[in-house]
Tab-separated table of C-alpha atoms and ligand atoms in Angstrom:
chain	number	residue	atom	x	y	z
A	1	MET	CA	61.069	106.766	106.814
A	2	ASN	CA	64.577	108.172	106.471
A	3	LYS	CA	67.072	106.126	104.557
A	4	LYS	CA	69.436	104.291	106.935
A	5	LYS	CA	72.826	105.867	107.034
A	6	LYS	CA	75.729	103.783	105.763
A	7	ILE	CA	79.424	103.642	106.453
A	8	LEU	CA	82.324	102.089	104.706
A	9	ILE	CA	84.918	100.280	106.944
A	10	ALA	CA	88.281	100.926	105.275
A	11	ASN	CA	90.292	98.547	107.376
A	12	ARG	CA	90.678	94.886	108.460
A	13	GLY	CA	91.198	92.702	111.551
A	14	VAL	CA	90.401	93.628	115.117
A	15	ILE	CA	89.359	97.238	114.454
A	16	ALA	CA	87.107	96.253	111.429
A	17	ILE	CA	84.926	93.949	113.557
A	18	ARG	CA	84.971	96.515	116.462
A	19	ALA	CA	83.694	99.221	114.069
A	20	LEU	CA	81.121	96.877	112.478
A	21	ARG	CA	79.594	96.083	115.837
A	22	ALA	CA	79.378	99.689	116.898
A	23	ALA	CA	77.836	100.786	113.578
A	24	LYS	CA	75.242	97.942	113.505
A	25	GLU	CA	74.187	98.665	117.096
A	26	LEU	CA	73.478	102.260	116.100
A	27	GLY	CA	71.303	101.006	113.174
A	28	TYR	CA	73.707	102.001	110.359
A	29	GLU	CA	74.307	99.943	107.295
A	30	VAL	CA	77.845	98.751	106.743
A	31	ALA	CA	79.878	98.131	103.629
A	32	SER	CA	83.350	96.667	104.100
A	33	VAL	CA	86.410	96.470	101.847
A	34	TYR	CA	88.833	93.612	101.702
A	35	SER	CA	91.897	92.338	99.880
A	36	THR	CA	92.067	88.954	98.159
A	37	ALA	CA	94.082	87.678	101.120
A	38	ASP	CA	91.208	88.577	103.490
A	39	LYS	CA	88.197	86.847	102.069
A	40	ASN	CA	87.699	84.944	105.334
A	41	GLN	CA	87.409	87.875	107.651
A	42	LYS	CA	84.537	87.453	109.968
A	43	HIS	CA	83.206	91.078	109.686
A	44	LEU	CA	82.662	90.606	105.937
A	45	ARG	CA	79.888	88.129	106.663
A	46	LEU	CA	78.181	90.538	109.042
A	47	SER	CA	78.433	93.478	106.634
A	48	ASP	CA	75.602	94.450	104.293
A	49	GLU	CA	78.128	94.557	101.456
A	50	ALA	CA	81.718	93.487	100.959
A	51	ILE	CA	83.838	94.929	98.170
A	52	CYS	CA	87.227	93.527	97.032
A	53	ILE	CA	89.636	96.396	96.534
A	54	GLY	CA	92.792	94.542	95.360
A	55	PRO	CA	95.553	92.013	95.867
A	56	PRO	CA	97.155	91.200	99.305
A	57	ASN	CA	99.908	93.748	99.166
A	58	SER	CA	98.572	96.710	101.340
A	59	LYS	CA	99.882	99.220	98.800
A	60	ASP	CA	97.418	97.786	96.210
A	61	SER	CA	94.471	97.368	98.580
A	62	TYR	CA	94.141	98.933	102.072
A	63	LEU	CA	96.485	101.786	100.978
A	64	ASN	CA	94.932	102.192	97.596
A	65	GLU	CA	93.052	105.493	97.978
A	66	ALA	CA	91.352	105.327	94.593
A	67	ALA	CA	89.993	101.839	95.142
A	68	ILE	CA	88.610	102.697	98.521
A	69	ILE	CA	86.900	105.904	97.195
A	70	SER	CA	85.453	103.820	94.322
A	71	ALA	CA	84.161	101.268	96.798
A	72	ALA	CA	82.537	104.157	98.768
A	73	GLU	CA	80.888	105.393	95.552
A	74	LEU	CA	79.771	101.943	94.533
A	75	SER	CA	78.155	101.257	97.860
A	76	ASN	CA	76.767	104.743	98.221
A	77	VAL	CA	77.952	105.301	101.731
A	78	ASP	CA	77.695	108.463	103.775
A	79	ALA	CA	81.040	108.167	105.594
A	80	ILE	CA	84.299	106.291	105.695
A	81	TYR	CA	85.696	104.777	108.841
A	82	PRO	CA	89.548	104.540	108.699
A	83	GLY	CA	90.234	102.726	112.066
A	84	TYR	CA	94.016	102.728	112.874
A	85	GLY	CA	97.050	102.055	110.697
A	86	PHE	CA	96.769	102.112	106.864
A	87	LEU	CA	95.178	105.445	105.826
A	88	ALA	CA	93.931	106.528	109.331
A	89	GLU	CA	96.410	109.374	109.602
A	90	ASN	CA	96.802	110.177	106.003
A	91	ALA	CA	95.735	113.792	105.498
A	92	GLU	CA	95.626	113.478	101.749
A	93	PHE	CA	93.216	110.605	101.857
A	94	ALA	CA	91.053	112.374	104.436
A	95	GLU	CA	90.921	115.309	102.065
A	96	LYS	CA	90.066	113.145	99.120
A	97	CYS	CA	87.162	111.589	101.076
A	98	THR	CA	85.776	114.948	101.935
A	99	LYS	CA	86.173	116.257	98.299
A	100	SER	CA	84.510	113.184	96.988
A	101	GLY	CA	81.475	113.869	99.155
A	102	PHE	CA	82.142	111.333	101.983
A	103	LYS	CA	82.516	112.266	105.570
A	104	PHE	CA	85.978	111.090	106.866
A	105	ILE	CA	85.317	109.789	110.399
A	106	GLY	CA	88.030	111.678	112.217
A	107	PRO	CA	89.341	115.278	112.576
A	108	ASN	CA	89.730	117.775	109.711
A	109	PHE	CA	92.408	116.920	107.243
A	110	ASP	CA	94.414	120.026	108.041
A	111	ILE	CA	94.689	118.935	111.653
A	112	ILE	CA	95.805	115.405	110.603
A	113	ALA	CA	98.429	117.117	108.391
A	114	LEU	CA	99.652	119.333	111.135
A	115	MET	CA	99.929	116.513	113.681
A	116	GLY	CA	101.577	114.271	111.135
A	117	ASP	CA	104.451	116.694	110.952
A	118	LYS	CA	106.037	116.152	114.387
A	119	ILE	CA	108.003	119.380	114.255
A	120	ARG	CA	104.907	121.566	113.569
A	121	ALA	CA	102.883	119.526	116.016
A	122	LYS	CA	105.461	120.134	118.810
A	123	GLU	CA	105.590	123.855	118.048
A	124	LEU	CA	101.760	124.092	118.104
A	125	VAL	CA	101.151	122.245	121.376
A	126	LYS	CA	104.032	124.096	122.930
A	127	SER	CA	102.317	127.370	122.088
A	128	LEU	CA	99.159	125.944	123.663
A	129	GLY	CA	100.966	125.371	126.964
A	130	VAL	CA	101.772	121.648	126.631
A	131	PRO	CA	105.188	120.567	128.010
A	132	VAL	CA	107.387	118.981	125.248
A	133	VAL	CA	110.595	116.964	125.328
A	134	PRO	CA	113.540	119.452	125.198
A	135	GLY	CA	115.274	119.374	121.855
A	136	TYR	CA	116.207	121.070	118.627
A	137	GLU	CA	113.559	121.430	115.901
A	138	GLY	CA	115.425	123.793	113.576
A	139	LYS	CA	117.353	123.205	110.332
A	140	VAL	CA	120.291	120.917	110.130
A	141	GLU	CA	122.867	123.102	108.427
A	142	SER	CA	126.219	121.747	109.040
A	143	LYS	CA	128.166	119.304	111.230
A	144	GLU	CA	129.586	122.066	113.423
A	145	GLN	CA	126.300	123.869	113.748
A	146	ILE	CA	124.314	120.732	114.806
A	147	GLU	CA	127.038	119.581	117.136
A	148	ALA	CA	126.798	122.880	118.934
A	149	GLU	CA	122.985	122.581	119.176
A	150	VAL	CA	123.135	119.111	120.650
A	151	GLU	CA	125.766	120.187	123.087
A	152	LYS	CA	123.140	122.528	124.578
A	153	ILE	CA	120.613	119.620	124.947
A	154	GLY	CA	123.237	117.156	126.289
A	155	TYR	CA	123.760	113.554	125.337
A	156	PRO	CA	122.201	111.025	124.848
A	157	VAL	CA	119.789	112.312	122.251
A	158	ILE	CA	117.344	110.705	119.832
A	159	VAL	CA	117.157	111.646	116.164
A	160	LYS	CA	113.624	111.426	114.823
A	161	ALA	CA	111.918	111.764	111.391
A	162	ALA	CA	109.451	114.751	111.238
A	163	ALA	CA	107.138	112.628	109.186
A	164	GLY	CA	107.840	109.429	111.128
A	165	GLY	CA	105.523	106.831	112.635
A	166	GLY	CA	105.340	103.255	113.826
A	167	GLY	CA	108.594	103.573	115.724
A	168	LYS	CA	110.541	103.774	112.458
A	169	GLY	CA	113.584	105.882	111.696
A	170	MET	CA	114.568	106.752	115.255
A	171	ARG	CA	118.213	106.703	116.370
A	172	VAL	CA	119.746	107.046	119.800
A	173	VAL	CA	123.050	108.940	119.843
A	174	ASN	CA	125.269	108.646	122.901
A	175	GLU	CA	128.192	110.804	121.980
A	176	ARG	CA	129.347	113.634	119.718
A	177	SER	CA	131.564	111.421	117.540
A	178	ALA	CA	128.569	109.437	116.314
A	179	LEU	CA	126.191	112.389	115.830
A	180	TRP	CA	126.834	113.537	112.259
A	181	GLU	CA	126.783	110.012	110.745
A	182	GLU	CA	123.622	109.090	112.558
A	183	ILE	CA	121.882	112.233	111.448
A	184	GLN	CA	122.831	111.545	107.797
A	185	SER	CA	121.621	108.000	107.907
A	186	ALA	CA	118.428	109.002	109.744
A	187	GLN	CA	117.817	111.545	106.957
A	188	SER	CA	118.161	109.012	104.157
A	189	GLU	CA	116.097	106.404	106.062
A	190	ALA	CA	113.368	108.993	106.646
A	191	ASP	CA	113.515	109.944	102.903
A	192	LEU	CA	112.984	106.336	101.910
A	193	ALA	CA	110.326	105.495	104.435
A	194	PHE	CA	108.350	108.783	104.488
A	195	GLY	CA	109.364	110.719	101.486
A	196	SER	CA	110.810	113.522	103.661
A	197	LYS	CA	114.417	114.050	104.808
A	198	GLU	CA	113.446	116.334	107.635
A	199	VAL	CA	114.642	115.221	111.102
A	200	PHE	CA	114.697	116.731	114.568
A	201	ILE	CA	116.565	115.962	117.740
A	202	GLU	CA	115.258	115.294	121.280
A	203	LYS	CA	116.804	114.675	124.634
A	204	TYR	CA	116.778	110.824	124.985
A	205	LEU	CA	114.981	109.931	128.226
A	206	LYS	CA	116.509	106.789	129.702
A	207	LYS	CA	113.722	105.074	131.659
A	208	PRO	CA	110.457	106.899	131.046
A	209	ARG	CA	107.030	105.554	131.175
A	210	HIS	CA	104.611	106.081	128.263
A	211	VAL	CA	101.472	107.856	129.545
A	212	GLU	CA	98.757	109.165	127.331
A	213	ILE	CA	95.550	111.163	127.594
A	214	GLN	CA	92.427	110.244	125.654
A	215	VAL	CA	90.622	113.263	124.305
A	216	PHE	CA	87.432	113.738	122.276
A	217	GLY	CA	86.178	116.857	120.621
A	218	ASP	CA	83.015	118.038	118.797
A	219	GLY	CA	84.872	119.947	116.054
A	220	CYS	CA	83.315	123.209	117.214
A	221	GLY	CA	85.562	124.044	120.211
A	222	ASP	CA	84.118	121.782	122.899
A	223	ALA	CA	86.141	118.755	124.101
A	224	VAL	CA	86.518	116.304	127.014
A	225	HIS	CA	89.319	114.130	128.213
A	226	LEU	CA	88.690	110.549	129.131
A	227	PHE	CA	91.538	110.197	131.673
A	228	SER	CA	94.826	108.445	131.211
A	229	ARG	CA	96.456	105.267	130.027
A	230	ASP	CA	99.817	103.681	130.756
A	231	CYS	CA	101.330	101.938	127.730
A	232	SER	CA	104.931	101.413	128.978
A	233	LEU	CA	105.113	97.690	128.350
A	234	GLN	CA	106.479	97.799	124.786
A	235	ARG	CA	108.581	95.813	122.367
A	236	LYS	CA	110.293	97.418	119.410
A	237	TYR	CA	108.729	100.794	120.369
A	238	GLN	CA	105.309	99.154	120.079
A	239	LYS	CA	102.877	98.682	122.938
A	240	ILE	CA	101.803	95.252	124.134
A	241	ILE	CA	100.142	95.885	127.482
A	242	GLU	CA	98.001	98.919	128.183
A	243	GLU	CA	96.223	100.023	131.356
A	244	ALA	CA	93.735	102.674	132.384
A	245	PRO	CA	94.037	104.805	134.380
A	246	ALA	CA	97.825	105.303	134.582
A	247	GLY	CA	98.854	104.362	138.016
A	248	LYS	CA	101.469	105.733	140.540
A	249	ILE	CA	101.272	109.334	139.327
A	250	PRO	CA	100.467	112.132	141.775
A	251	GLU	CA	96.826	113.029	141.324
A	252	ALA	CA	97.418	116.709	140.914
A	253	LYS	CA	100.008	116.086	138.262
A	254	LEU	CA	97.649	113.844	136.311
A	255	ASP	CA	94.750	116.324	136.643
A	256	GLU	CA	97.031	119.062	135.326
A	257	ILE	CA	98.089	117.162	132.173
A	258	GLN	CA	94.542	116.061	131.470
A	259	GLN	CA	93.427	119.731	131.684
A	260	ILE	CA	96.306	120.882	129.505
A	261	SER	CA	95.420	118.256	126.917
A	262	VAL	CA	91.758	118.970	126.748
A	263	ASN	CA	92.364	122.730	126.544
A	264	ALA	CA	94.730	122.225	123.596
A	265	CYS	CA	91.919	120.212	121.850
A	266	LYS	CA	89.379	122.873	122.480
A	267	GLN	CA	91.697	125.493	120.952
A	268	MET	CA	92.300	123.285	117.911
A	269	LYS	CA	88.586	122.717	117.474
A	270	TYR	CA	89.421	119.036	117.419
A	271	GLU	CA	86.768	116.602	116.157
A	272	GLY	CA	86.399	112.978	117.327
A	273	ALA	CA	88.858	110.706	119.224
A	274	GLY	CA	92.459	111.601	119.713
A	275	THR	CA	95.400	110.873	122.015
A	276	MET	CA	98.018	113.154	123.431
A	277	GLU	CA	101.070	111.004	124.032
A	278	PHE	CA	103.631	111.774	126.747
A	279	LEU	CA	106.725	110.333	128.218
A	280	TYR	CA	106.680	110.529	132.002
A	281	GLU	CA	109.957	110.628	133.933
A	282	ASN	CA	110.959	112.075	137.364
A	283	LYS	CA	107.313	113.151	137.855
A	284	GLU	CA	107.299	115.236	134.721
A	285	PHE	CA	105.319	114.930	131.488
A	286	PHE	CA	106.845	115.526	128.087
A	287	PHE	CA	104.590	115.543	124.928
A	288	ILE	CA	105.878	113.346	122.068
A	289	GLU	CA	103.014	113.320	119.664
A	290	MET	CA	99.278	113.394	119.041
A	291	ASN	CA	97.513	110.560	117.298
A	292	THR	CA	94.510	111.826	115.355
A	293	ARG	CA	92.612	108.549	115.334
A	294	ILE	CA	91.164	105.803	117.533
A	295	GLN	CA	93.929	103.719	119.141
A	296	VAL	CA	94.259	99.979	119.659
A	297	GLU	CA	94.140	100.662	123.436
A	298	HIS	CA	90.884	102.702	123.385
A	299	THR	CA	89.225	99.642	124.964
A	300	VAL	CA	90.723	100.135	128.364
A	301	THR	CA	89.325	103.617	128.517
A	302	GLU	CA	85.932	102.230	127.531
A	303	MET	CA	86.076	99.773	130.370
A	304	ILE	CA	86.670	102.372	133.066
A	305	THR	CA	84.385	105.090	131.754
A	306	GLY	CA	81.580	103.040	130.333
A	307	VAL	CA	81.741	105.106	127.081
A	308	ASP	CA	81.700	103.343	123.714
A	309	LEU	CA	84.332	105.486	122.028
A	310	VAL	CA	83.772	104.114	118.498
A	311	GLN	CA	79.991	104.853	118.715
A	312	SER	CA	80.931	108.351	119.925
A	313	GLN	CA	83.068	108.732	116.761
A	314	LEU	CA	80.204	107.604	114.585
A	315	LEU	CA	77.688	109.895	116.333
A	316	VAL	CA	79.765	113.005	116.121
A	317	ALA	CA	80.703	112.377	112.431
A	318	LEU	CA	77.341	111.195	111.075
A	319	GLU	CA	74.822	112.991	113.374
A	320	GLY	CA	76.862	115.931	114.670
A	321	GLU	CA	75.918	114.628	118.114
A	322	PHE	CA	78.462	115.066	120.870
A	323	ASN	CA	77.370	112.682	123.636
A	324	LEU	CA	80.114	113.347	126.158
A	325	ASN	CA	80.117	115.689	129.047
A	326	GLN	CA	83.139	116.203	131.404
A	327	GLU	CA	81.041	116.342	134.616
A	328	ASP	CA	79.465	112.990	133.805
A	329	LEU	CA	82.689	111.220	133.078
A	330	LYS	CA	83.941	109.203	136.052
A	331	ILE	CA	86.628	106.572	136.529
A	332	ASN	CA	85.114	103.308	137.624
A	333	GLY	CA	87.746	100.703	138.523
A	334	CYS	CA	90.798	99.892	136.445
A	335	ALA	CA	91.388	97.988	133.252
A	336	MET	CA	94.192	96.203	131.433
A	337	GLN	CA	94.676	94.962	127.878
A	338	CYS	CA	97.072	92.356	126.568
A	339	ARG	CA	97.683	92.510	122.776
A	340	ILE	CA	97.733	89.004	121.357
A	341	ASN	CA	100.110	88.939	118.441
A	342	ALA	CA	100.710	85.907	116.153
A	343	GLU	CA	104.470	86.105	116.553
A	344	ASP	CA	107.446	84.304	118.064
A	345	PRO	CA	107.506	85.439	121.703
A	346	GLU	CA	111.291	85.760	121.738
A	347	THR	CA	112.261	87.082	118.322
A	348	PHE	CA	108.941	88.917	117.710
A	349	ILE	CA	108.956	87.598	114.166
A	350	PRO	CA	105.422	87.219	112.797
A	351	SER	CA	103.925	83.706	112.711
A	352	PRO	CA	101.158	83.617	110.101
A	353	GLY	CA	99.215	80.455	109.241
A	354	LYS	CA	96.118	78.461	110.011
A	355	ILE	CA	94.609	78.604	113.535
A	356	THR	CA	93.510	75.026	114.197
A	357	GLN	CA	91.684	75.717	117.451
A	358	VAL	CA	90.517	78.746	119.476
A	359	HIS	CA	89.069	78.927	122.993
A	360	ARG	CA	88.161	82.393	124.035
A	361	PRO	CA	88.347	83.516	127.650
A	362	GLY	CA	85.132	84.625	129.288
A	363	GLY	CA	83.598	85.850	132.533
A	364	TYR	CA	82.497	89.018	134.240
A	365	HIS	CA	84.190	92.064	132.703
A	366	VAL	CA	86.297	89.950	130.404
A	367	ARG	CA	86.379	91.137	126.815
A	368	PHE	CA	87.942	89.406	123.773
A	369	GLU	CA	88.165	91.640	120.730
A	370	SER	CA	89.073	89.548	117.639
A	371	GLN	CA	88.165	88.234	114.248
A	372	ILE	CA	89.732	84.778	114.772
A	373	TYR	CA	87.937	81.423	114.824
A	374	SER	CA	89.020	77.828	114.466
A	375	GLY	CA	90.129	77.272	110.861
A	376	TYR	CA	90.938	80.997	110.248
A	377	GLU	CA	94.067	81.491	108.246
A	378	ILE	CA	96.238	84.519	109.225
A	379	PRO	CA	97.595	86.055	106.071
A	380	PRO	CA	101.333	86.888	106.070
A	381	ASN	CA	100.775	90.333	104.669
A	382	TYR	CA	99.653	92.427	107.588
A	383	ASP	CA	100.290	93.397	111.234
A	384	SER	CA	100.577	90.481	113.677
A	385	LEU	CA	97.869	91.674	116.011
A	386	ILE	CA	95.099	89.067	116.150
A	387	ALA	CA	93.236	89.646	119.404
A	388	GLU	CA	92.957	91.808	122.453
A	389	ILE	CA	92.070	90.523	125.893
A	390	ILE	CA	90.674	93.226	128.127
A	391	VAL	CA	89.651	92.922	131.765
A	392	LYS	CA	88.286	95.284	134.289
A	393	GLU	CA	88.299	95.128	138.115
A	394	THR	CA	88.122	97.357	141.232
A	395	ASN	CA	91.894	97.699	141.665
A	396	ARG	CA	95.108	96.733	139.820
A	397	GLU	CA	95.890	93.676	141.932
A	398	ARG	CA	92.465	92.202	141.064
A	399	VAL	CA	92.920	93.248	137.473
A	400	ILE	CA	96.119	91.145	137.350
A	401	ASN	CA	94.334	88.228	138.941
A	402	LYS	CA	91.571	88.464	136.403
A	403	MET	CA	94.008	88.760	133.536
A	404	ARG	CA	95.920	85.643	134.801
A	405	MET	CA	92.595	83.739	134.636
A	406	ALA	CA	91.779	85.064	131.162
A	407	LEU	CA	95.220	84.182	129.816
A	408	ASN	CA	95.026	80.717	131.265
A	409	GLU	CA	91.755	80.131	129.604
A	410	THR	CA	92.926	81.277	126.244
A	411	ILE	CA	93.872	78.691	123.672
A	412	ILE	CA	95.104	79.619	120.182
A	413	ASP	CA	96.610	76.607	118.415
A	414	GLY	CA	98.335	76.286	115.079
A	415	VAL	CA	100.418	79.538	115.129
A	416	LYS	CA	102.925	80.973	117.652
A	417	THR	CA	101.494	83.671	119.917
A	418	ASN	CA	102.713	85.880	122.749
A	419	VAL	CA	100.140	84.478	125.219
A	420	ASP	CA	102.846	82.849	127.372
A	421	LEU	CA	104.937	85.986	127.342
A	422	HIS	CA	102.003	87.889	128.735
A	423	LYS	CA	101.622	85.275	131.478
A	424	LYS	CA	105.242	85.838	132.424
A	425	ILE	CA	104.983	89.661	132.376
A	426	ILE	CA	101.936	89.800	134.623
A	427	GLU	CA	103.796	87.688	137.264
A	428	ASP	CA	106.823	90.019	137.297
A	429	LYS	CA	107.535	91.788	140.536
A	430	ASN	CA	108.677	95.074	138.873
A	431	PHE	CA	105.550	95.064	136.717
A	432	HIS	CA	103.423	94.579	139.895
A	433	GLU	CA	105.179	97.524	141.488
A	434	TYR	CA	104.891	99.778	138.399
A	435	LYS	CA	108.716	99.884	138.085
A	436	HIS	CA	108.711	99.004	134.394
A	437	TYR	CA	109.525	101.589	131.615
A	438	ILE	CA	109.373	101.639	127.876
A	439	LYS	CA	112.436	99.472	127.288
A	440	TYR	CA	111.879	97.289	130.365
A	441	LEU	CA	110.977	94.137	128.400
A	442	GLU	CA	113.970	94.274	126.108
A	443	GLU	CA	116.550	95.662	128.499
A	444	ASP	CA	115.621	93.757	131.577
A	445	LEU	CA	112.928	91.156	131.823
A	446	LEU	CA	113.812	89.157	128.602
A	447	LYS	CA	117.538	89.462	129.363
A	448	HIS	CA	117.328	87.746	132.707
A	449	GLU	CA	116.023	84.423	131.456
B	501	ADP	P1	106.121	106.914	116.402
B	501	ADP	O1	105.244	107.965	115.858
B	501	ADP	O2	107.118	106.345	115.418
B	501	ADP	O3	105.405	105.813	117.228
B	501	ADP	P2	106.889	108.364	118.906
B	501	ADP	O4	107.415	109.708	118.920
B	501	ADP	O5	105.491	108.216	119.322
B	501	ADP	O6	107.150	107.702	117.398
B	501	ADP	O7	107.838	107.398	119.786
B	501	ADP	C1	107.592	106.011	119.893
B	501	ADP	C2	108.272	105.412	121.093
B	501	ADP	O8	109.622	105.802	121.051
B	501	ADP	C3	107.729	105.974	122.419
B	501	ADP	O9	106.598	105.379	122.921
B	501	ADP	C4	108.952	105.828	123.271
B	501	ADP	O10	108.985	104.371	123.589
B	501	ADP	C5	110.138	106.077	122.393
B	501	ADP	N1	110.580	107.429	122.386
B	501	ADP	C6	110.174	108.486	121.661
B	501	ADP	N2	110.794	109.676	121.972
B	501	ADP	C7	111.707	109.363	122.938
B	501	ADP	C8	112.601	110.147	123.768
B	501	ADP	N3	112.755	111.447	123.596
B	501	ADP	N4	113.344	109.470	124.703
B	501	ADP	C9	113.196	108.107	124.915
B	501	ADP	N5	112.343	107.362	124.175
B	501	ADP	C10	111.627	107.935	123.214
């Protein structure tokens, strides 16, 4: 009999248990890494091996490339699953995995590097026919030169770091007098956060929606799209409610952007799961970036397509098996996800600590993705995401009704969470009518208390 294949999960939290389940169902063995703050993670008990890679600080554990590669060697795995966050979009790490003899579960490291540089990414997708946000991607030479460039775009503009991520280092500039100073501080902030001073400028869209296309490629030139998601309900440039498919967009427009996205993937010979992110305003799409990994919101796509995206990632990486075919992919119903964060619902400040009691929601087409249990202690060192509630129904109104039920059933005691905030959002009239946009929560809903 063939030796069972084995993967290393190089992550924690919600995505670690998600990946563990997918791998175990496919018959793979699983080794998992953890920091000393994470000894109580549920997925460790379900793994065949658990390897401590360092102290709580991410820099010394989940971002410690050498420790993770050593863990892979020690447990003799075939492949490394990066999840999202941490090293998932780190091209150097992906290259190290490959050069150390481990399959990195994701696209080739040169594609990760290319997409990680937002200027090069924009140039590439533009050349492949993808519409991008108008802007200036050239060199910043002098105050006068850049003022003249921005004059052509028109104010307001947003200054972004080429190597940016996680919503960091972005600055909105409303008028010429503030431009030079903002560029200089964006450059030093980018240097500090990402080790590169390079910035670029985009037209600032005032009330866009965030709409994205899920793509999946076999690495050899074949690819499919798995339709759209709307992720416009955000706080601090981070998503908190996601839906699939994206509603209230003319069908022909959506078909077109899906086709453009999948064609770009085919031309890149993209491997595995990826997302083309767009802003959508006045019935037009504008590319902002491509994420070369699985995303937190992949679950809503799974609900409407019936495809287990994490298993598809494992199959393409470990078996070279591409199990998706565009003709077979159909949208069935619609789905919504609420991200449950352990945080203050008003200030968004994280609220770590011991969960004294948990009651999970249940029912038909209700999914609760989480590691948490009564007595689990949330460490203060990581992201505040502790659970995802995902529901599916035949139409959006019924999805909202089901989500209301699921939120009402959810009890997480001992720490502050945003469950009540979600309850409020899903009752909002503008949310019901799809009139929300990326800053809606901060600029409107929370202001009118
Ligand atoms: P990051 O990689 O840091 O997440 P993105 O380019 O994906 O950066 O942008 C994150 C969020 O910032 C978007 O979802 C959107 O809310 C906002 N944003 C980005 N670009 C623009 C723009 N040109 N106009 C208005 N908002 C923008």
